[in-house]
Tab-separated table of C-alpha atoms and ligand atoms in Angstrom:
chain	number	residue	atom	x	y	z
P	251	MET	CA	-153.802	146.656	-1.771
P	252	ILE	CA	-152.008	149.741	-3.060
P	253	ASP	CA	-151.066	148.841	-6.615
P	254	LEU	CA	-148.471	151.285	-7.953
P	255	ARG	CA	-147.212	149.052	-10.768
P	256	SER	CA	-148.977	150.965	-13.538
P	257	ASP	CA	-151.899	153.190	-14.411
P	258	THR	CA	-153.144	150.282	-16.529
P	259	VAL	CA	-154.409	148.494	-13.395
P	260	THR	CA	-157.402	150.790	-12.837
P	261	LYS	CA	-160.816	149.150	-12.890
P	262	PRO	CA	-163.842	150.843	-14.488
P	263	THR	CA	-165.977	152.736	-11.995
P	264	GLU	CA	-169.703	152.114	-11.527
P	265	ALA	CA	-170.470	155.212	-13.607
P	266	MET	CA	-168.219	154.032	-16.431
P	267	ARG	CA	-169.776	150.560	-16.311
P	268	ALA	CA	-173.236	152.146	-16.493
P	269	VAL	CA	-172.468	154.003	-19.741
P	270	MET	CA	-170.952	150.837	-21.176
P	271	ALA	CA	-174.067	148.842	-20.312
P	272	ALA	CA	-176.294	151.487	-21.907
P	273	ALA	CA	-174.147	152.063	-25.028
P	274	GLU	CA	-175.867	152.086	-28.409
P	275	VAL	CA	-174.005	149.675	-30.650
P	276	GLY	CA	-173.833	148.440	-34.240
P	277	ASP	CA	-171.399	146.535	-36.429
P	278	ASP	CA	-168.285	148.679	-36.490
P	279	VAL	CA	-166.825	146.768	-39.452
P	280	TYR	CA	-169.754	148.237	-41.412
P	281	GLY	CA	-168.987	151.620	-39.814
P	282	GLU	CA	-172.364	151.368	-38.073
P	283	ASP	CA	-171.484	151.565	-34.411
P	284	PRO	CA	-172.760	155.002	-33.344
P	285	THR	CA	-170.756	155.015	-30.118
P	286	VAL	CA	-167.490	154.193	-31.902
P	287	ASN	CA	-168.278	156.852	-34.510
P	288	ALA	CA	-168.945	159.377	-31.757
P	289	LEU	CA	-165.692	158.504	-29.977
P	290	GLN	CA	-163.709	158.846	-33.208
P	291	ALA	CA	-165.303	162.201	-34.073
P	292	ARG	CA	-164.884	163.482	-30.519
P	293	THR	CA	-161.227	162.447	-30.438
P	294	ALA	CA	-160.405	163.998	-33.811
P	295	GLY	CA	-162.099	167.235	-32.724
P	296	MET	CA	-160.308	167.372	-29.397
P	297	LEU	CA	-156.897	166.748	-30.937
P	298	GLY	CA	-157.507	169.008	-33.934
P	299	MET	CA	-156.809	166.156	-36.360
P	300	GLU	CA	-158.863	165.246	-39.444
P	301	ALA	CA	-159.780	161.749	-38.328
P	302	ALA	CA	-159.342	159.145	-35.603
P	303	ILE	CA	-159.736	155.384	-35.302
P	304	PHE	CA	-160.476	153.220	-32.265
P	305	THR	CA	-157.993	150.369	-31.810
P	306	ALA	CA	-157.432	147.505	-29.416
P	307	SER	CA	-154.210	148.801	-27.860
P	308	GLY	CA	-151.419	151.336	-27.993
P	309	THR	CA	-149.187	148.730	-29.596
P	310	GLN	CA	-151.744	148.181	-32.349
P	311	SER	CA	-152.094	151.939	-32.918
P	312	ASN	CA	-148.329	152.446	-33.174
P	313	LEU	CA	-147.963	149.512	-35.553
P	314	MET	CA	-150.832	150.734	-37.762
P	315	ALA	CA	-149.192	154.178	-37.836
P	316	LEU	CA	-145.813	152.840	-38.960
P	317	LEU	CA	-147.397	150.528	-41.541
P	318	SER	CA	-149.463	153.422	-42.928
P	319	HIS	CA	-146.630	155.951	-43.035
P	320	CYS	CA	-143.939	153.619	-44.387
P	321	GLN	CA	-143.413	151.101	-47.194
P	322	ARG	CA	-141.391	147.880	-47.012
P	323	GLY	CA	-137.702	148.891	-47.000
P	324	ASP	CA	-138.352	152.212	-45.300
P	325	GLU	CA	-136.780	153.161	-42.010
P	326	TYR	CA	-138.242	154.754	-38.918
P	327	ILE	CA	-136.181	156.504	-36.268
P	328	ALA	CA	-137.102	156.058	-32.614
P	329	GLY	CA	-135.488	156.387	-29.211
P	330	GLN	CA	-133.657	153.253	-28.113
P	331	ASN	CA	-135.687	153.142	-24.911
P	332	ALA	CA	-138.877	154.258	-26.623
P	333	HIS	CA	-141.842	151.918	-26.329
P	334	ILE	CA	-142.351	151.752	-30.098
P	335	TYR	CA	-138.821	150.389	-30.550
P	336	GLN	CA	-138.233	148.439	-27.351
P	337	PHE	CA	-141.512	147.016	-26.138
P	338	GLU	CA	-143.638	146.160	-29.153
P	339	GLY	CA	-142.148	142.840	-30.190
P	340	GLY	CA	-140.391	144.288	-33.231
P	341	GLY	CA	-143.795	144.340	-34.954
P	342	ALA	CA	-142.882	146.933	-37.581
P	343	ALA	CA	-139.902	144.828	-38.714
P	344	VAL	CA	-141.777	141.528	-38.495
P	345	LEU	CA	-144.981	142.608	-40.191
P	346	GLY	CA	-143.950	145.647	-42.213
P	347	GLY	CA	-140.412	144.993	-43.400
P	348	LEU	CA	-139.457	148.296	-41.779
P	349	GLN	CA	-136.001	148.957	-40.428
P	350	PRO	CA	-135.795	150.703	-37.080
P	351	GLN	CA	-132.992	153.182	-36.448
P	352	PRO	CA	-132.763	153.483	-32.665
P	353	VAL	CA	-131.169	156.650	-31.279
P	354	PRO	CA	-130.181	157.758	-27.759
P	355	LEU	CA	-132.646	159.903	-25.854
P	356	THR	CA	-132.064	162.242	-22.953
P	357	LEU	CA	-133.809	161.492	-19.652
P	358	SER	CA	-136.515	163.905	-20.732
P	359	GLY	CA	-137.134	161.976	-23.958
P	360	GLU	CA	-135.434	164.379	-26.362
P	361	ILE	CA	-133.451	163.287	-29.392
P	362	ASP	CA	-130.490	165.526	-30.197
P	363	LEU	CA	-131.547	166.990	-33.538
P	364	ASP	CA	-128.015	167.843	-34.699
P	365	ALA	CA	-126.919	164.251	-34.184
P	366	LEU	CA	-130.115	163.058	-35.815
P	367	ALA	CA	-129.463	164.963	-39.031
P	368	GLY	CA	-126.365	162.799	-39.528
P	369	LEU	CA	-128.394	159.599	-39.224
P	370	ILE	CA	-130.796	160.359	-42.039
P	371	LYS	CA	-129.781	158.119	-44.914
P	372	PRO	CA	-128.948	159.614	-48.315
P	373	ASP	CA	-131.101	158.641	-51.296
P	374	ASP	CA	-128.896	155.787	-52.469
P	375	PRO	CA	-129.719	152.102	-53.055
P	376	HIS	CA	-127.265	151.072	-50.301
P	377	PHE	CA	-129.552	152.512	-47.669
P	378	ALA	CA	-133.022	152.082	-46.343
P	379	ARG	CA	-135.228	155.129	-47.013
P	380	THR	CA	-135.529	157.180	-43.836
P	381	LYS	CA	-139.223	157.958	-43.661
P	382	ALA	CA	-140.562	158.537	-40.179
P	383	LEU	CA	-139.487	159.953	-36.850
P	384	CYS	CA	-141.203	158.703	-33.686
P	385	ILE	CA	-141.238	160.658	-30.465
P	386	GLU	CA	-142.833	159.799	-27.122
P	387	SER	CA	-144.535	162.032	-24.541
P	388	THR	CA	-144.782	161.407	-21.745
P	389	TYR	CA	-141.529	159.431	-21.837
P	390	TYR	CA	-141.060	157.504	-18.577
P	391	GLY	CA	-143.201	160.255	-17.072
P	392	ALA	CA	-141.252	163.140	-18.657
P	393	VAL	CA	-143.036	165.748	-20.771
P	394	LEU	CA	-141.707	167.036	-24.112
P	395	SER	CA	-141.927	170.841	-24.135
P	396	LEU	CA	-143.899	172.731	-26.776
P	397	ASP	CA	-140.679	174.419	-27.813
P	398	TYR	CA	-139.004	171.064	-28.436
P	399	LEU	CA	-142.050	169.797	-30.351
P	400	SER	CA	-141.936	172.852	-32.561
P	401	ARG	CA	-138.235	172.296	-33.289
P	402	VAL	CA	-138.865	168.629	-34.121
P	403	ARG	CA	-141.642	169.709	-36.486
P	404	SER	CA	-139.314	172.062	-38.353
P	405	PHE	CA	-136.661	169.352	-38.476
P	406	CYS	CA	-139.126	166.896	-40.018
P	407	ASP	CA	-140.277	169.480	-42.564
P	408	GLU	CA	-136.686	170.226	-43.505
P	409	HIS	CA	-135.790	166.533	-43.888
P	410	LYS	CA	-139.141	165.418	-45.339
P	411	LEU	CA	-139.925	163.003	-42.517
P	412	VAL	CA	-143.356	162.164	-41.160
P	413	LEU	CA	-143.635	162.712	-37.417
P	414	HIS	CA	-145.484	160.203	-35.258
P	415	LEU	CA	-146.124	160.837	-31.571
P	416	ASP	CA	-146.452	157.804	-29.345
P	417	GLY	CA	-148.638	159.627	-26.882
P	418	ALA	CA	-149.814	156.681	-24.807
P	419	ARG	CA	-149.887	159.196	-21.909
P	420	VAL	CA	-150.082	162.425	-23.931
P	421	PHE	CA	-153.046	163.652	-21.866
P	422	ASN	CA	-150.770	163.569	-18.816
P	423	ALA	CA	-148.374	165.764	-20.830
P	424	ALA	CA	-151.135	168.242	-21.739
P	425	VAL	CA	-152.362	168.460	-18.144
P	426	ALA	CA	-148.792	168.930	-16.858
P	427	LEU	CA	-148.180	171.712	-19.415
P	428	GLY	CA	-151.590	173.231	-18.668
P	429	VAL	CA	-152.549	173.379	-22.353
P	430	PRO	CA	-155.321	171.847	-24.467
P	431	ILE	CA	-154.193	168.591	-26.044
P	432	SER	CA	-154.361	170.186	-29.510
P	433	GLU	CA	-151.453	172.498	-28.554
P	434	ILE	CA	-149.295	169.369	-28.501
P	435	THR	CA	-150.807	167.448	-31.393
P	436	GLN	CA	-150.644	170.422	-33.797
P	437	TYR	CA	-146.967	169.586	-34.333
P	438	VAL	CA	-147.343	165.952	-35.397
P	439	ASP	CA	-148.672	164.061	-38.422
P	440	SER	CA	-150.101	161.257	-36.321
P	441	VAL	CA	-150.622	160.482	-32.670
P	442	ALA	CA	-151.590	157.390	-30.698
P	443	PHE	CA	-152.898	157.543	-27.144
P	444	CYS	CA	-154.221	155.002	-24.663
P	445	LEU	CA	-157.683	155.113	-23.132
P	446	SER	CA	-156.662	152.244	-20.870
P	447	LYS	CA	-153.956	153.976	-18.814
P	448	GLY	CA	-154.473	157.116	-16.735
P	449	LEU	CA	-157.798	157.780	-18.453
P	450	GLY	CA	-159.175	154.704	-16.708
P	451	ALA	CA	-160.980	152.818	-19.490
P	452	PRO	CA	-160.730	149.023	-19.437
P	453	MET	CA	-159.239	148.798	-22.941
P	454	GLY	CA	-158.572	150.649	-26.144
P	455	SER	CA	-156.461	153.263	-27.788
P	456	MET	CA	-156.963	155.927	-30.453
P	457	LEU	CA	-154.890	156.692	-33.530
P	458	CYS	CA	-155.333	160.093	-35.197
P	459	GLY	CA	-154.091	161.783	-38.351
P	460	THR	CA	-155.239	162.921	-41.785
P	461	ARG	CA	-158.285	161.309	-43.422
P	462	GLY	CA	-156.039	159.452	-45.901
P	463	PHE	CA	-153.782	158.171	-43.140
P	464	ILE	CA	-156.750	156.906	-41.128
P	465	ASP	CA	-158.245	155.219	-44.222
P	466	SER	CA	-154.952	153.397	-44.710
P	467	SER	CA	-154.790	152.553	-40.988
P	468	LEU	CA	-158.299	151.083	-41.158
P	469	ARG	CA	-157.067	148.621	-43.795
P	470	TRP	CA	-154.062	147.678	-41.631
P	471	ARG	CA	-156.280	147.279	-38.579
P	472	LYS	CA	-158.342	144.735	-40.547
P	473	MET	CA	-155.197	142.815	-41.519
P	474	LEU	CA	-153.949	142.892	-37.933
P	475	GLY	CA	-157.182	141.299	-36.742
P	476	GLY	CA	-158.306	144.444	-34.976
P	477	ALA	CA	-161.589	145.082	-36.797
P	478	MET	CA	-164.241	144.250	-34.224
P	479	ARG	CA	-168.013	144.375	-34.180
P	480	GLN	CA	-170.181	145.896	-31.412
P	481	VAL	CA	-167.252	147.707	-29.839
P	482	GLY	CA	-169.443	150.612	-28.838
P	483	ILE	CA	-169.341	149.002	-25.396
P	484	PRO	CA	-165.643	149.721	-24.741
P	485	ALA	CA	-165.883	152.884	-26.878
P	486	ALA	CA	-168.513	154.202	-24.429
P	487	ALA	CA	-165.915	153.842	-21.690
P	488	GLY	CA	-163.520	155.832	-23.872
P	489	LEU	CA	-166.031	158.651	-24.345
P	490	TYR	CA	-166.714	158.653	-20.624
P	491	ALA	CA	-162.958	158.828	-19.967
P	492	LEU	CA	-162.511	161.835	-22.298
P	493	ASP	CA	-165.434	163.598	-20.606
P	494	HIS	CA	-164.562	162.852	-16.984
P	495	ASN	CA	-161.010	161.634	-16.554
P	496	VAL	CA	-158.763	164.112	-18.354
P	497	GLU	CA	-158.651	167.031	-15.930
P	498	ARG	CA	-158.437	164.712	-12.960
P	499	LEU	CA	-155.037	163.485	-14.200
P	500	ALA	CA	-153.810	166.543	-12.294
P	501	ASP	CA	-154.749	164.691	-9.079
P	502	ASP	CA	-152.467	161.818	-10.080
P	503	HIS	CA	-149.664	164.317	-10.681
P	504	VAL	CA	-150.242	165.969	-7.308
P	505	ASN	CA	-150.155	162.541	-5.663
P	506	ALA	CA	-146.968	161.559	-7.493
P	507	ILE	CA	-145.260	164.818	-6.560
P	508	ARG	CA	-146.374	164.450	-2.937
P	509	LEU	CA	-145.055	160.898	-2.940
P	510	ALA	CA	-141.765	162.181	-4.376
P	511	GLU	CA	-141.588	164.899	-1.706
P	512	GLY	CA	-142.212	162.327	1.022
P	513	LEU	CA	-139.686	159.864	-0.342
P	514	SER	CA	-137.048	162.532	-0.862
P	515	SER	CA	-136.586	162.732	2.926
P	516	ILE	CA	-134.927	159.332	2.493
P	517	PRO	CA	-131.408	159.878	1.132
P	518	ALA	CA	-130.707	158.844	-2.471
P	519	LEU	CA	-134.011	157.025	-2.974
P	520	ILE	CA	-135.464	159.135	-5.778
P	521	ASP	CA	-134.773	162.271	-7.784
P	522	LYS	CA	-137.839	164.396	-7.194
P	523	GLN	CA	-136.850	166.876	-9.932
P	524	ARG	CA	-137.702	164.154	-12.444
P	525	VAL	CA	-141.313	163.808	-11.280
P	526	ASN	CA	-143.663	165.950	-13.377
P	527	THR	CA	-146.560	163.630	-14.106
P	528	ASN	CA	-147.710	160.336	-12.586
P	529	ILE	CA	-144.555	158.199	-12.706
P	530	LEU	CA	-141.548	158.071	-10.445
P	531	PHE	CA	-138.471	155.881	-10.401
P	532	LEU	CA	-136.374	154.633	-7.524
P	533	GLU	CA	-132.704	155.472	-7.982
P	534	ILE	CA	-131.361	152.657	-5.797
P	535	ASP	CA	-129.579	149.497	-6.931
P	536	ASP	CA	-131.403	146.289	-7.834
P	537	HIS	CA	-130.610	144.537	-4.537
P	538	LYS	CA	-131.951	147.349	-2.423
P	539	THR	CA	-134.956	147.676	-4.718
P	540	ALA	CA	-135.695	143.971	-4.264
P	541	ARG	CA	-135.546	144.384	-0.459
P	542	LEU	CA	-137.837	147.395	-0.647
P	543	ARG	CA	-140.294	145.520	-2.856
P	544	THR	CA	-140.470	142.693	-0.303
P	545	HIS	CA	-140.947	145.221	2.508
P	546	PHE	CA	-143.676	147.027	0.530
P	547	ALA	CA	-145.419	143.735	-0.264
P	548	ALA	CA	-145.749	143.018	3.456
P	549	ASP	CA	-147.542	146.382	3.756
P	550	GLY	CA	-149.841	145.586	0.826
P	551	ILE	CA	-147.973	147.845	-1.628
P	552	THR	CA	-146.963	146.599	-5.088
P	553	ILE	CA	-144.494	148.280	-7.416
P	554	SER	CA	-143.093	147.183	-10.767
P	555	GLY	CA	-139.298	147.103	-10.984
P	556	GLN	CA	-138.170	150.535	-9.822
P	557	ARG	CA	-141.319	152.251	-11.027
P	558	LEU	CA	-144.172	153.730	-8.986
P	559	VAL	CA	-147.216	155.026	-10.851
P	560	THR	CA	-150.166	156.973	-9.466
P	561	HIS	CA	-153.629	156.618	-10.975
P	562	LEU	CA	-157.395	156.807	-10.552
P	563	ASP	CA	-157.471	154.107	-7.880
P	564	ILE	CA	-154.767	155.704	-5.689
P	565	GLY	CA	-155.862	158.366	-3.202
P	566	ALA	CA	-153.968	160.816	-1.019
P	567	ALA	CA	-154.305	158.474	1.989
P	568	ASP	CA	-152.577	155.705	0.020
P	569	ILE	CA	-149.660	158.052	-0.616
P	570	ASP	CA	-149.254	158.561	3.142
P	571	VAL	CA	-149.230	154.790	3.674
P	572	VAL	CA	-146.497	154.360	1.052
P	573	ILE	CA	-144.333	157.154	2.478
P	574	ALA	CA	-144.659	155.753	6.016
P	575	SER	CA	-143.819	152.253	4.806
P	576	ALA	CA	-140.732	153.532	2.947
P	577	GLN	CA	-139.591	155.402	6.068
P	578	ARG	CA	-139.858	152.200	8.128
P	579	PHE	CA	-137.822	150.439	5.461
P	580	TYR	CA	-135.132	153.093	5.658
P	581	GLU	CA	-134.987	152.846	9.463
P	582	SER	CA	-134.661	149.054	9.290
P	583	GLU	CA	-131.861	149.333	6.713
P	584	ARG	CA	-129.998	151.830	8.882
P	585	VAL	CA	-130.168	149.539	11.901
P	586	ALA	CA	-129.124	146.490	9.875
X	170	LIG	C1	-148.384	151.468	-22.781
X	170	LIG	C2	-147.629	152.115	-23.870
X	170	LIG	C3	-147.806	151.730	-25.199
X	170	LIG	C4	-148.613	150.529	-25.620
X	170	LIG	O1	-149.894	150.477	-25.177
X	170	LIG	P1	-150.636	149.063	-24.988
X	170	LIG	O2	-152.068	149.462	-24.953
X	170	LIG	O3	-150.109	148.495	-23.709
X	170	LIG	O4	-150.295	148.205	-26.164
X	170	LIG	C5	-147.135	152.437	-26.170
X	170	LIG	N1	-146.318	153.460	-25.850
X	170	LIG	C6	-146.117	153.850	-24.588
X	170	LIG	C7	-145.228	155.010	-24.320
X	170	LIG	C8	-146.759	153.191	-23.547
X	170	LIG	O5	-146.553	153.587	-22.292
């Protein structure tokens, strides 16, 4: 099976399982799990943030961030196709009494800052209080540039907004830009990233920010049911991932770009300019996509919707199989 649905489908390697089995653990609710403490310290150091907290998922991290930054009746601004607005069950509204203000994003995940200035509510009882701006990188595989991040930072300073980065795949962004992760995170007040995606851990996510913000997030994590006990076992996988699986994200990018090159010989299938990290999208209609999915399935290839994602469990040989399968599909469609 060649599973291109997501980078969440990776299974822990033998080496990762070995460090999990050997992990020193304690009760993390007492702050006594040495492996969790090491992961949190390591993460904060790497990202150049004061503190970090281990959470169950990216969704939990994002929700804790919004609940910590905002009060009931506050508003957060996020892209209308951003994960934090679209794919997290409306958690911030349901559990926090926070109003989302969705805004259009470009294909590269940028919010137009001039348009945004007009959406910030005046200090008047008619309006919710605009408090936070959420950005996402990578966004559907696209990387926010350092220049854009710096402009967003200035914008937030000018308008007194806190800036949260949903960086589920921010390590892919850092590797694509060729910079240490701290070059990206220096611009934001808080950042969430997933250990369970390209980094290859079986579960978990990290949320980082100031000491005060993380203290507040710890309280929210408890309320959300996310305070767990001997979680040094999954945290060991997270440490292993930070040590061994960051630089290798470049392999996933090379594979995705090679896949894009191969598929671009088929007219109008994909836009290879858009592929910078590990995700690519088919640009064909739903009917054709459905036919291609059926064709791929017969060749043992699985994709999700129009999305193909490379990851730890996909090698260069798999990419060749996918390209060859797509070419056969194209031939059969031409004959039909
Ligand atoms: C996957 C993802 C999340 C949520 O992570 P989960 O661990 O699946 O809850 C948040 N934001 C983005 C951009 C993601 O891709």
